[in-house]
Amino acid sequence: MRILLIHSSHFEYEVRDRAIEEAEPTSEKEGKDSIDEALVAFCSVESGDERDNDAVASNAAREISKVASTVKVKNIVVYPYAHLSSNLGSPSTAVPILRKLAELLVSEGYNVRRSPFGYYKSFKLECKGHPLSELSKTITAEKERRPAVLETRYAVLETDGRLIEPREYLQHPHPEFRFLVEKEALRRELPGGEPRYLEYCRKFGIEWEPYSDVGHMRYGPEGTLIFELITDYAWQKACELGLPLLQVRGTNMFDLSIPAVREHAALFGDRLYEVGVEEKQFVLRYAACHQQFSMVKDWTLSYRQLPFGTFELADSYRLEQSGELLLCFRVRKLHMPDLHIYCRDLEDAKKASMKVHEKIYSEIRKLGREYVSIYNTTRGFFEQNRDFFADLVKVEGKPVLLNFVPDGVFYWVLNVEYTIIDALDRPREIATFQIDIGNAERFGIAYIDHDGSRRFPPIIHTALIGTIERYLFSIFDCAAKAEDRGQKPSLPVWLSPIQARIVPVTMDQLRDANRIADELEKKDIRVDIDDREETVQKRVREAEISWIPYIIVLGQKEAGAGSFPVRVRARGTVETMTLDSLVAELREQTKDYPFTRSPFPRTLSTRPGYRKS
RNA sequence: GCCCCGGUAGCUCAGCCCGGUAGAGCGACGGCUUUGUAAGCCGUAAGUCCUGGGAUCGAAGCCCAGCCGGGGCUCCA
């Protein structure tokens, strides 16, 4: 709903002609009105408001009342005015909302007039013209609606299977798990501070896009390369689970008039990112579920093919609260390497979950980190599957936090949130998996079992390395932690946009530099040459600031020598290496990781100065 | 969304308290220097001081509203 508020010294109107079929019946008396010293509220009810009439009306009443008390008026005119929105709601929605709005304002003690809906009316309006006399507002249903606080109970599950109270756990704390227990179960306030990774992000051109909605990111050339490498990596990791996987591709907006889409959306709650097109209302997908389910429902499945997975890197959209946004972490547009595994039954799902769990763990350990986990589940599922939980905890090697949720509220029976404790000691969820027992039926995904019966498969949802954004967050957080330990912050070599840079002392070495660059490129190494007319010192400094892992200085001395000095970022040393030993080291660092050729012009002198370091 | 802090040149920031001609470093550009491992020297150009409104003879500065960012809260299917 949109409203335009005018503080007027005089307002009058008169009904002329009926504008629409569904016009409100009106008596002679209601046909015209005149009032002095009033707040006139021109209102347009928009499509989408019908989802919660009461919330829209009460939010509108609150906004209007706020302004009325600021400008100190007791008279309010609620005036239906279609021209504030290009996305109008239907008259059958609009009239009840406007009536309700007027009632609410009356109940707050205002003298309220309402002009009839659905007519052309002439009006005279005298606006006071002070700063607050003209205001427009957009009202949504979301604001006021505080979802009923869910009753959940926390417990710590020890590695030996004992359950203990979170409070007691703090007496013998695991260093990182402790932060999770404090934050999630005991609701301690976070320490805070400005995170250093934001500065790192900007170095690689990873930042907010100011020309879009809040919460949308953009990636410069370096960021784009990093993003693509992580995307390849996510698919590679999914394949390593050893299950048959099918990659699919689809769209990002789904029609809310489809029952399965609408029901799924209702489960998601109030963070739906919606878009109205012509007469239809679409929800932007918040994960790949919609696309994969709406496709797999059309497949013919036999128990012989299960379990198998579908995968898509899904651009996904969530209308997060503006105050909650955090670059690379909580964003309105995110990229989910979303894998769904369709299983025969719960036992099958538990087996597949173990594979997923082990893979998720081995990935974070490759970064030298540990997850601390929250297992959201129901008391019933936990009690019936204590062995399964024990197996999961064995992989963790430390306690986990259980969060018991009520039965029948969620579509899953188990939802694991894997969080890292970041450089500022805050838990940050990165990876996740869920065992879903509701959506196969909702979307009509079924397989034929060996006895010929039609069965709905439990579905595992997972992002093994987290969203691309959050994997990046982890990578940069590792750099921040390294810096805290007194090391140079850096990216893993496989993700470094440029892996080796050659700095010729004078331009006499350019030919040699190009020859070495050719050799390195042949070995799948991203290399460039800083051929700018700057001092060696300055070019080395800039390479360091750019986090280049290997910096080669080539001068007169190296001509024909067969070796050259290499500045190795990881060790903080300058070492004499041959081309072969450098290649061997680089290959060792990047083996088993995706590779993409350098998309940059080889010479820095020909590169636009987008870099901000 | 709520509370606190901030927004000044492409970037990082000073100036704001106490109103009176818009500042520095980096970067860009031009010249000198021909360079050996984290900033060589000199010069030039560059700003709707976030936006809109208000009080004032006069606003980057004071007041109000909004937008954007950082922190905290709430939220996190």
XYZ file of C-alpha atoms (C1' of nucleotides) in Angstrom:
690
model
C 0.000 0.000 0.000
C 1.186 3.467 -0.782
C 0.050 6.581 0.983
C 0.575 10.263 0.329
C -0.004 12.452 3.366
C -0.839 16.123 3.023
C -1.267 18.384 6.027
C -3.928 20.723 4.761
C -5.582 23.815 6.122
C -8.631 23.137 3.964
C -9.841 20.107 2.024
C -13.077 19.430 0.188
C -14.267 16.927 -2.425
C -17.349 16.024 -4.369
C -18.260 12.731 -6.073
C -18.690 13.055 -9.840
C -19.000 9.785 -11.782
C -18.617 6.138 -11.038
C -15.158 4.989 -12.176
C -15.400 1.217 -11.787
C -18.064 -1.489 -11.602
C -17.333 -2.371 -8.013
C -17.715 1.188 -6.707
C -18.820 1.431 -3.093
C -22.495 2.292 -2.774
C -22.786 5.846 -1.555
C -25.587 7.986 -0.248
C -26.231 11.607 -1.202
C -24.792 12.674 2.128
C -21.456 10.893 1.630
C -21.095 12.347 -1.826
C -19.261 15.395 -0.643
C -17.387 16.661 2.358
C -15.296 19.569 3.520
C -12.931 19.853 6.435
C -10.337 22.246 7.836
C -7.037 21.436 9.579
C -6.780 17.831 8.500
C -4.229 15.270 7.520
C -5.374 13.969 4.126
C -4.190 10.425 3.435
C -4.320 9.526 -0.242
C -4.158 5.736 -0.344
C -3.423 3.136 -3.033
C -3.906 -0.480 -2.071
C -1.439 -2.594 -4.018
C -1.436 -6.112 -5.248
C 0.125 -8.272 -2.573
C -1.571 -6.397 0.261
C -4.378 -8.954 0.244
C -2.047 -11.493 1.809
C -2.552 -9.810 5.138
C -5.227 -7.131 5.182
C -5.033 -6.581 8.899
C -1.271 -6.096 8.984
C -1.367 -3.632 6.103
C -4.204 -1.664 7.675
C -2.613 -1.556 11.097
C 0.802 -0.617 9.743
C -0.774 2.150 7.688
C -2.756 3.336 10.716
C 0.419 3.452 12.763
C 2.315 5.482 10.160
C -0.544 7.931 9.687
C -1.063 8.300 13.387
C 2.640 8.971 13.878
C 2.535 11.844 11.398
C -0.792 13.146 12.722
C 0.605 13.429 16.218
C 3.789 15.103 14.949
C 1.874 17.779 13.065
C -0.763 17.887 15.825
C -4.004 17.297 13.929
C -7.108 15.452 15.116
C -8.821 15.264 11.715
C -7.850 12.597 9.207
C -9.287 11.994 5.742
C -8.800 8.538 4.219
C -9.024 9.171 0.507
C -8.792 6.278 -1.999
C -6.444 7.446 -4.723
C -5.422 4.931 -7.362
C -2.679 7.017 -8.920
C 0.091 6.361 -6.399
C 0.883 2.899 -7.674
C 1.304 1.137 -10.972
C 0.572 -2.185 -9.305
C -2.908 -1.779 -7.857
C -4.686 -4.371 -5.784
C -8.203 -5.423 -6.640
C -11.144 -3.331 -5.398
C -12.347 -6.294 -3.370
C -9.121 -6.127 -1.382
C -8.843 -2.392 -1.289
C -12.203 -1.537 0.222
C -11.908 -3.731 3.324
C -8.366 -2.489 3.966
C -9.422 1.150 3.705
C -12.428 0.519 5.973
C -10.242 -1.230 8.487
C -7.712 1.606 8.321
C -10.413 4.164 9.063
C -11.739 2.075 11.967
C -8.310 1.767 13.497
C -7.744 5.500 13.314
C -11.152 6.132 14.915
C -10.231 3.760 17.713
C -7.122 5.828 18.329
C -9.332 8.835 18.931
C -9.064 10.649 15.617
C -11.932 12.316 13.831
C -11.852 10.283 10.607
C -13.606 10.936 7.292
C -13.477 8.449 4.459
C -14.368 9.265 0.883
C -16.120 6.569 -1.193
C -14.118 4.155 -3.289
C -14.465 3.837 -7.029
C -15.573 7.300 -8.183
C -14.136 10.212 -10.042
C -14.151 12.993 -7.530
C -13.291 16.646 -7.754
C -11.316 17.998 -4.825
C -9.757 21.168 -3.486
C -6.710 20.864 -1.323
C -4.755 23.539 0.491
C -1.390 22.288 1.588
C 0.366 23.904 4.546
C 3.732 23.638 2.866
C 5.918 23.124 5.926
C 8.595 20.394 5.834
C 6.360 17.653 7.217
C 3.259 18.677 5.336
C 3.894 16.388 2.368
C 5.047 12.830 2.950
C 4.744 9.611 1.036
C 5.070 6.169 2.561
C 5.064 2.606 1.390
C 3.309 0.225 3.738
C 3.815 -3.514 3.702
C 2.317 -6.353 5.660
C 5.706 -7.537 6.853
C 6.767 -4.874 9.297
C 4.555 -5.420 12.261
C 4.145 -9.144 11.923
C 6.338 -10.639 14.591
C 6.367 -14.355 13.962
C 5.358 -16.316 17.004
C 8.522 -17.091 18.893
C 9.221 -20.748 18.401
C 9.670 -22.747 21.574
C 13.003 -24.495 21.200
C 15.277 -26.178 23.694
C 19.023 -26.403 23.535
C 21.231 -29.205 24.763
C 24.859 -30.115 24.264
C 25.483 -33.575 22.821
C 28.850 -34.847 24.037
C 31.079 -37.146 21.999
C 30.272 -39.993 24.398
C 26.539 -39.572 23.791
C 25.682 -37.743 27.012
C 23.277 -34.808 26.885
C 24.129 -31.853 29.073
C 22.699 -28.430 29.774
C 24.367 -25.640 27.760
C 25.088 -23.696 30.929
C 27.007 -26.570 32.457
C 29.052 -27.060 29.348
C 30.806 -23.742 29.850
C 32.768 -25.179 32.736
C 34.879 -27.322 30.393
C 34.714 -25.486 27.145
C 36.115 -26.391 23.747
C 37.622 -23.052 22.641
C 35.448 -22.496 19.565
C 32.391 -24.510 20.514
C 32.125 -22.328 23.575
C 31.389 -19.253 21.440
C 28.565 -21.098 19.704
C 26.963 -22.190 22.944
C 27.215 -18.686 24.351
C 25.736 -17.013 21.320
C 23.016 -19.477 20.336
C 21.926 -21.161 23.519
C 22.762 -18.531 26.094
C 22.130 -15.498 23.885
C 25.268 -13.616 24.846
C 25.886 -10.364 23.018
C 28.541 -10.542 20.308
C 31.857 -8.779 20.781
C 31.619 -6.677 17.596
C 34.199 -4.601 15.779
C 34.867 -3.780 12.168
C 35.812 -6.939 10.274
C 39.022 -6.785 8.259
C 37.730 -9.005 5.471
C 35.766 -6.047 4.073
C 39.044 -4.390 3.178
C 40.269 -7.624 1.582
C 37.120 -7.893 -0.485
C 37.566 -4.464 -1.916
C 41.101 -5.338 -2.932
C 39.621 -7.941 -5.285
C 36.776 -5.754 -6.462
C 34.160 -7.521 -4.327
C 31.726 -4.948 -3.041
C 28.109 -3.791 -2.895
C 26.477 -2.616 -6.099
C 25.136 0.838 -5.257
C 22.870 1.027 -8.320
C 20.804 -1.984 -7.240
C 18.675 -2.822 -4.241
C 20.610 -3.049 -0.996
C 22.249 -6.415 -0.451
C 23.362 -7.026 -4.041
C 27.037 -7.603 -4.742
C 29.294 -7.048 -7.725
C 32.609 -8.624 -8.637
C 35.430 -6.912 -10.514
C 37.747 -8.915 -12.781
C 39.667 -10.588 -9.927
C 36.503 -11.275 -7.959
C 34.854 -12.757 -11.022
C 37.710 -15.188 -11.573
C 37.649 -16.224 -7.914
C 33.874 -16.646 -8.056
C 34.058 -18.874 -11.127
C 36.767 -21.038 -9.645
C 34.707 -21.576 -6.497
C 31.694 -22.448 -8.648
C 33.702 -25.149 -10.449
C 34.991 -26.352 -7.128
C 31.494 -26.690 -5.662
C 30.454 -29.000 -8.521
C 33.691 -30.976 -8.223
C 33.034 -31.551 -4.508
C 29.463 -32.682 -5.169
C 30.735 -35.229 -7.697
C 33.177 -36.600 -5.130
C 30.260 -37.858 -3.023
C 30.189 -40.831 -5.363
C 26.460 -40.653 -6.103
C 24.993 -40.317 -9.589
C 24.533 -36.577 -10.110
C 22.655 -34.678 -12.761
C 23.318 -31.041 -13.359
C 20.329 -28.933 -14.355
C 19.676 -25.292 -15.046
C 16.578 -23.204 -14.688
C 15.051 -19.892 -13.845
C 14.883 -17.788 -10.749
C 11.229 -16.718 -10.558
C 8.252 -18.923 -9.804
C 4.549 -18.326 -10.005
C 2.896 -17.917 -6.622
C -0.432 -19.116 -7.962
C 1.002 -22.666 -8.240
C -0.035 -24.394 -4.982
C 3.304 -26.135 -4.367
C 5.186 -22.888 -4.912
C 2.802 -20.996 -2.656
C 2.960 -23.578 0.134
C 6.730 -23.739 -0.046
C 6.842 -19.951 0.068
C 4.604 -19.869 3.112
C 7.102 -22.107 4.908
C 9.864 -19.669 4.088
C 8.107 -16.903 5.940
C 8.535 -13.198 5.544
C 11.809 -12.989 3.623
C 10.274 -13.599 0.219
C 11.597 -11.406 -2.555
C 8.657 -10.916 -4.851
C 8.152 -9.336 -8.202
C 4.897 -8.487 -9.929
C 4.765 -8.808 -13.690
C 1.604 -7.875 -15.540
C -1.154 -9.643 -13.618
C 1.042 -12.250 -11.940
C 2.961 -12.341 -8.720
C 6.262 -14.227 -8.736
C 8.548 -15.236 -5.932
C 12.258 -15.096 -6.617
C 13.673 -18.457 -5.657
C 15.480 -18.538 -2.316
C 17.332 -21.772 -3.203
C 17.318 -24.256 -6.073
C 14.481 -26.310 -4.590
C 11.724 -24.890 -6.801
C 13.535 -25.491 -10.053
C 14.831 -28.938 -9.265
C 11.576 -30.166 -7.727
C 9.407 -28.802 -10.497
C 11.665 -30.626 -12.978
C 12.136 -33.905 -11.088
C 8.385 -34.264 -10.497
C 8.123 -34.904 -14.244
C 10.740 -37.661 -14.224
C 9.884 -41.330 -13.957
C 11.834 -42.769 -11.069
C 12.419 -46.311 -9.911
C 13.899 -47.486 -6.630
C 16.753 -48.859 -8.764
C 17.983 -45.328 -9.522
C 17.874 -44.031 -5.967
C 19.737 -42.396 -4.397
C 20.739 -39.824 -6.996
C 21.219 -36.074 -6.915
C 20.368 -32.952 -8.884
C 22.633 -29.944 -8.806
C 22.468 -26.324 -9.849
C 24.379 -23.220 -8.958
C 21.222 -21.264 -8.204
C 21.130 -17.500 -8.041
C 18.789 -17.066 -5.092
C 17.052 -14.145 -3.493
C 16.033 -13.433 0.069
C 14.590 -10.191 1.350
C 16.850 -9.965 4.392
C 16.333 -7.096 6.796
C 18.389 -4.136 5.593
C 20.097 -3.758 8.971
C 21.232 -7.373 8.845
C 23.157 -7.242 5.583
C 26.795 -8.204 5.595
C 29.013 -8.370 2.516
C 29.719 -11.961 1.416
C 27.583 -13.244 4.239
C 24.028 -12.043 4.443
C 22.980 -10.713 1.081
C 19.740 -10.364 -0.857
C 21.146 -12.070 -3.929
C 23.196 -15.181 -3.278
C 24.556 -18.142 -5.216
C 23.709 -21.529 -3.831
C 25.527 -24.583 -5.200
C 22.462 -26.528 -4.259
C 22.466 -30.305 -4.266
C 19.352 -32.388 -3.646
C 19.716 -36.102 -3.056
C 16.603 -38.238 -3.524
C 16.683 -41.279 -1.246
C 14.613 -44.448 -0.976
C 13.781 -44.102 2.680
C 15.036 -42.632 5.895
C 17.747 -45.274 6.336
C 19.036 -44.527 2.859
C 18.894 -40.795 3.660
C 20.914 -41.309 6.828
C 23.588 -43.152 4.851
C 23.769 -40.379 2.239
C 23.819 -37.786 5.023
C 26.947 -39.362 6.468
C 28.730 -38.940 3.134
C 27.581 -35.343 2.953
C 28.630 -34.728 6.555
C 32.105 -36.191 6.012
C 32.596 -34.161 2.845
C 31.498 -30.945 4.523
C 33.960 -31.606 7.314
C 36.891 -32.527 5.104
C 36.402 -29.290 3.170
C 36.601 -26.950 6.140
C 39.599 -28.872 7.484
C 41.391 -28.259 4.183
C 41.252 -24.588 5.110
C 42.775 -25.413 8.475
C 39.511 -24.721 10.244
C 36.892 -26.562 12.254
C 33.139 -26.254 12.187
C 31.082 -26.039 15.331
C 27.621 -27.304 14.584
C 24.002 -26.865 15.528
C 21.763 -29.868 14.905
C 18.183 -28.700 14.633
C 15.888 -31.656 15.066
C 12.856 -32.879 16.938
C 13.116 -34.702 20.240
C 11.401 -37.703 18.651
C 13.786 -38.009 15.709
C 16.761 -37.659 18.017
C 15.576 -40.352 20.418
C 14.827 -42.801 17.603
C 18.185 -42.228 15.915
C 20.741 -41.891 18.676
C 23.228 -44.146 16.862
C 23.045 -41.940 13.805
C 23.699 -38.863 15.912
C 26.604 -40.609 17.598
C 28.138 -41.317 14.176
C 27.752 -37.710 13.135
C 29.376 -36.457 16.321
C 32.278 -38.884 15.862
C 33.229 -37.042 12.674
C 33.079 -33.734 14.509
C 35.363 -34.965 17.269
C 33.842 -32.535 19.735
C 30.389 -31.796 21.130
C 27.553 -30.367 19.061
C 24.701 -28.111 20.045
C 21.281 -29.715 19.722
C 18.264 -27.515 19.160
C 14.993 -29.336 19.673
C 12.162 -27.857 17.643
C 8.464 -28.726 17.913
C 7.024 -31.537 15.789
C 5.259 -30.742 12.555
C 6.512 -27.183 12.093
C 9.334 -27.750 9.635
C 9.640 -29.814 6.481
C 12.830 -31.469 7.758
C 13.582 -33.866 10.572
C 17.213 -32.802 10.791
C 18.814 -29.516 9.794
C 22.528 -29.137 10.489
C 24.075 -25.672 10.517
C 27.857 -25.749 10.245
C 29.377 -22.563 11.612
C 32.914 -21.272 11.784
C 34.020 -18.978 14.573
C 35.268 -15.967 12.671
C 38.213 -13.636 13.323
C 35.983 -11.583 15.646
C 34.869 -14.699 17.580
C 31.393 -14.785 16.097
C 29.710 -17.967 14.875
C 28.965 -17.769 11.145
C 26.940 -20.457 9.403
C 28.672 -21.627 6.224
C 27.555 -25.094 5.109
C 24.296 -26.895 5.805
C 22.305 -30.027 5.117
C 18.733 -31.008 5.821
C 16.760 -34.239 5.640
C 13.450 -33.204 4.083
C 10.397 -35.409 4.470
C 7.753 -32.988 3.236
C 8.571 -31.572 -0.154
C 8.520 -34.732 -2.293
C 4.822 -35.096 -1.586
C 4.195 -31.357 -1.866
C 5.776 -31.214 -5.318
C 4.571 -34.634 -6.445
C 8.005 -36.263 -6.673
C 7.544 -40.038 -6.410
C 9.349 -43.233 -7.313
C 8.068 -46.756 -7.875
C 9.321 -49.182 -5.249
C 10.165 -52.867 -5.892
C 6.657 -53.906 -4.888
C 5.130 -51.552 -7.422
C 3.978 -49.012 -4.833
C 4.383 -45.286 -5.329
C 6.577 -43.708 -2.658
C 7.776 -40.219 -1.830
C 11.558 -40.055 -1.376
C 13.132 -38.253 1.551
C 15.285 -35.496 0.038
C 18.602 -34.229 1.361
C 19.238 -30.553 0.733
C 22.839 -29.447 0.953
C 25.373 -26.782 0.068
C 28.610 -28.646 0.745
C 30.906 -25.635 0.841
C 28.129 -23.139 1.637
C 26.978 -20.490 -0.794
C 29.702 -19.106 -3.054
C 29.516 -15.890 -1.051
C 29.966 -17.649 2.260
C 32.802 -19.820 1.009
C 34.489 -16.555 0.057
C 33.744 -15.268 3.528
C 35.530 -18.304 4.994
C 38.507 -17.826 2.688
C 38.897 -14.185 3.659
C 38.291 -14.979 7.301
C 41.191 -17.444 7.153
C 43.330 -14.614 5.783
C 42.261 -12.382 8.677
C 43.131 -15.082 11.188
C 46.530 -15.575 9.534
C 47.173 -11.872 9.853
C 46.234 -12.058 13.523
C 48.921 -14.715 13.928
C 51.478 -12.355 12.393
C 51.507 -13.964 8.949
C 50.775 -12.227 5.678
C 47.099 -12.520 4.747
C 46.709 -14.463 1.519
C 44.420 -16.444 -0.746
C 45.007 -20.121 -1.465
C 47.192 -20.311 -4.576
C 44.452 -21.959 -6.656
C 42.193 -18.945 -5.999
C 44.841 -16.267 -6.508
C 43.838 -14.346 -9.623
C 47.497 -13.993 -10.598
C 49.695 -16.779 -9.259
C 53.075 -15.471 -10.377
C 54.158 -11.978 -11.371
C 57.340 -11.146 -13.194
C 58.964 -7.793 -12.456
C 61.676 -6.974 -15.027
C 64.260 -4.612 -13.546
C 64.493 -2.674 -16.823
C 62.670 -3.076 -20.081
C 65.774 -4.855 -21.436
C 64.462 -7.954 -19.629
C 61.008 -7.845 -21.235
C 61.850 -10.508 -23.784
C 63.104 -12.878 -21.051
C 60.065 -12.090 -18.953
C 57.728 -13.015 -21.788
C 59.619 -16.241 -22.431
C 59.254 -17.301 -18.781
C 55.605 -16.246 -18.785
C 55.009 -18.443 -21.846
C 56.539 -21.418 -20.044
C 54.463 -20.861 -16.920
C 51.267 -20.489 -18.926
C 51.980 -23.773 -20.666
C 51.926 -25.363 -17.222
C 48.529 -23.836 -16.360
C 49.802 -21.046 -14.168
C 48.252 -17.607 -14.231
C 51.124 -15.177 -14.737
C 51.548 -11.526 -15.635
C 54.344 -9.007 -16.163
C 54.611 -5.633 -14.470
C 56.127 -3.684 -17.354
C 55.269 -0.262 -15.986
C 57.915 2.457 -15.786
C 58.170 2.306 -12.009
C 60.955 1.396 -9.628
C 61.452 -2.247 -8.737
C 60.644 -1.374 -5.154
C 57.339 0.109 -6.044
C 56.318 -2.747 -8.325
C 57.247 -5.319 -5.696
C 55.256 -3.397 -3.140
C 52.207 -3.340 -5.373
C 52.512 -7.049 -6.060
C 52.605 -7.640 -2.301
C 49.568 -5.462 -1.770
C 47.802 -7.515 -4.447
C 48.620 -10.716 -2.519
C 50.532 -12.231 -5.467
C 51.891 -15.519 -4.074
C 55.069 -15.673 -6.212
C 56.956 -12.546 -7.342
C 59.884 -12.983 -9.724
C 62.399 -10.162 -10.213
C 64.323 -10.452 -13.458
C 67.415 -8.329 -14.095
C 70.746 -8.276 -15.874
C 72.138 -10.821 -13.382
C 69.596 -13.460 -14.344
C 70.299 -13.273 -18.056
C 71.247 -16.812 -19.036
C 71.595 -17.909 -15.390
C 68.823 -20.501 -15.450
C 67.499 -19.395 -12.060
C 65.958 -16.274 -10.552
C 64.994 -14.829 -7.177
C 61.365 -15.517 -6.179
C 59.581 -13.739 -3.384
C 57.362 -16.384 -1.764
C 54.443 -14.851 0.055
C 53.556 -17.889 2.140
C 57.035 -18.066 3.668
C 57.943 -14.379 3.587
C 61.233 -15.226 1.880
C 63.166 -14.477 -1.299
C 64.444 -17.776 -2.701
C 66.493 -18.650 -5.747
C 64.502 -21.001 -7.930
C 64.763 -22.525 -11.356
C 61.794 -22.446 -13.676
C 61.259 -26.152 -12.994
C 61.345 -25.861 -9.226
C 58.911 -22.930 -9.323
C 56.541 -24.855 -11.578
C 56.785 -27.906 -9.333
C 55.927 -25.871 -6.264
C 52.991 -24.135 -7.953
C 51.601 -27.411 -9.267
C 51.860 -28.992 -5.857
C 49.959 -26.056 -4.345
C 47.143 -26.219 -6.881
C 46.771 -29.914 -7.613
C 43.222 -31.263 -7.368
C 41.805 -27.749 -7.599
C 40.029 -26.181 -10.568
C 42.008 -24.052 -12.976
C 41.027 -21.280 -15.356
C 43.410 -19.411 -17.648
C 44.232 -15.847 -16.738
C 41.596 -13.563 -18.197
C 43.840 -10.508 -17.717
C 46.027 -8.774 -20.265
C 49.517 -10.103 -19.611
C 51.156 -6.729 -19.131
C 50.085 -4.407 -16.349
C 50.676 -1.335 -18.495
C 47.695 -2.312 -20.630
C 45.295 -2.956 -17.766
C 42.677 -0.380 -16.707
C 43.240 1.069 -13.269
C 40.201 -0.438 -11.594
C 42.245 -1.808 -8.760
C 41.754 -0.096 -5.425
C 44.577 -0.982 -3.140
C 13.026 -3.253 10.792
C 15.038 -0.867 15.688
C 19.302 1.688 18.361
C 24.438 3.936 17.977
C 28.267 5.946 14.678
C 29.562 7.670 9.852
C 29.037 9.839 4.389
C 34.106 15.830 2.021
C 38.500 14.756 -5.047
C 38.790 8.050 -8.387
C 40.665 5.932 -3.132
C 41.958 6.871 2.312
C 40.892 10.793 5.250
C 41.543 16.154 7.810
C 38.277 20.406 8.350
C 32.549 20.287 11.616
C 32.750 21.217 18.524
C 33.155 27.426 18.043
C 29.230 29.160 10.570
C 32.847 33.604 6.952
C 37.282 31.881 -0.236
C 37.550 23.566 -0.124
C 42.527 20.772 2.283
C 46.426 16.538 2.480
C 48.358 11.770 1.023
C 47.672 8.012 -2.583
C 45.933 7.277 -7.595
C 45.417 9.638 -12.706
C 47.934 12.873 -16.166
C 52.789 15.578 -17.806
C 58.052 15.958 -17.102
C 62.729 14.384 -14.869
C 64.971 9.773 -13.134
C 66.572 3.928 -16.011
C 65.572 1.873 -11.679
C 67.694 -5.072 -7.938
C 62.835 -6.850 -3.791
C 56.837 -3.017 0.385
C 56.052 4.005 -1.790
C 62.348 8.154 -6.435
C 61.661 13.637 -7.526
C 58.929 17.972 -9.569
C 54.472 19.701 -11.579
C 49.090 19.634 -13.468
C 44.055 18.514 -13.469
C 40.377 16.947 -10.378
C 34.961 18.200 -5.519
C 26.331 18.864 -6.742
C 31.269 18.622 0.785
C 25.224 11.959 0.195
C 20.093 14.090 -1.224
C 16.024 17.381 -0.079
C 14.186 21.021 3.096
C 14.706 24.705 7.309
C 16.751 28.677 10.616
C 20.822 32.475 9.282
C 23.228 38.389 5.904
C 26.082 33.844 5.046
C 26.256 26.447 5.771
C 30.694 21.153 4.411
C 29.682 22.790 9.504
C 23.583 24.158 13.056
C 18.170 21.857 12.828
C 14.566 18.280 10.329
C 13.494 14.325 6.865
C 15.290 10.698 3.564
C 19.120 7.541 1.130
C 23.642 4.729 1.623
C 27.574 2.431 4.718
C 29.806 0.275 9.539
C 28.628 -1.695 14.488
C 24.937 -3.760 17.954
C 19.893 -5.853 18.514
C 16.048 -8.592 16.414
C 15.870 -12.132 12.499
C 18.273 -16.251 10.112
C 12.978 -21.231 5.989
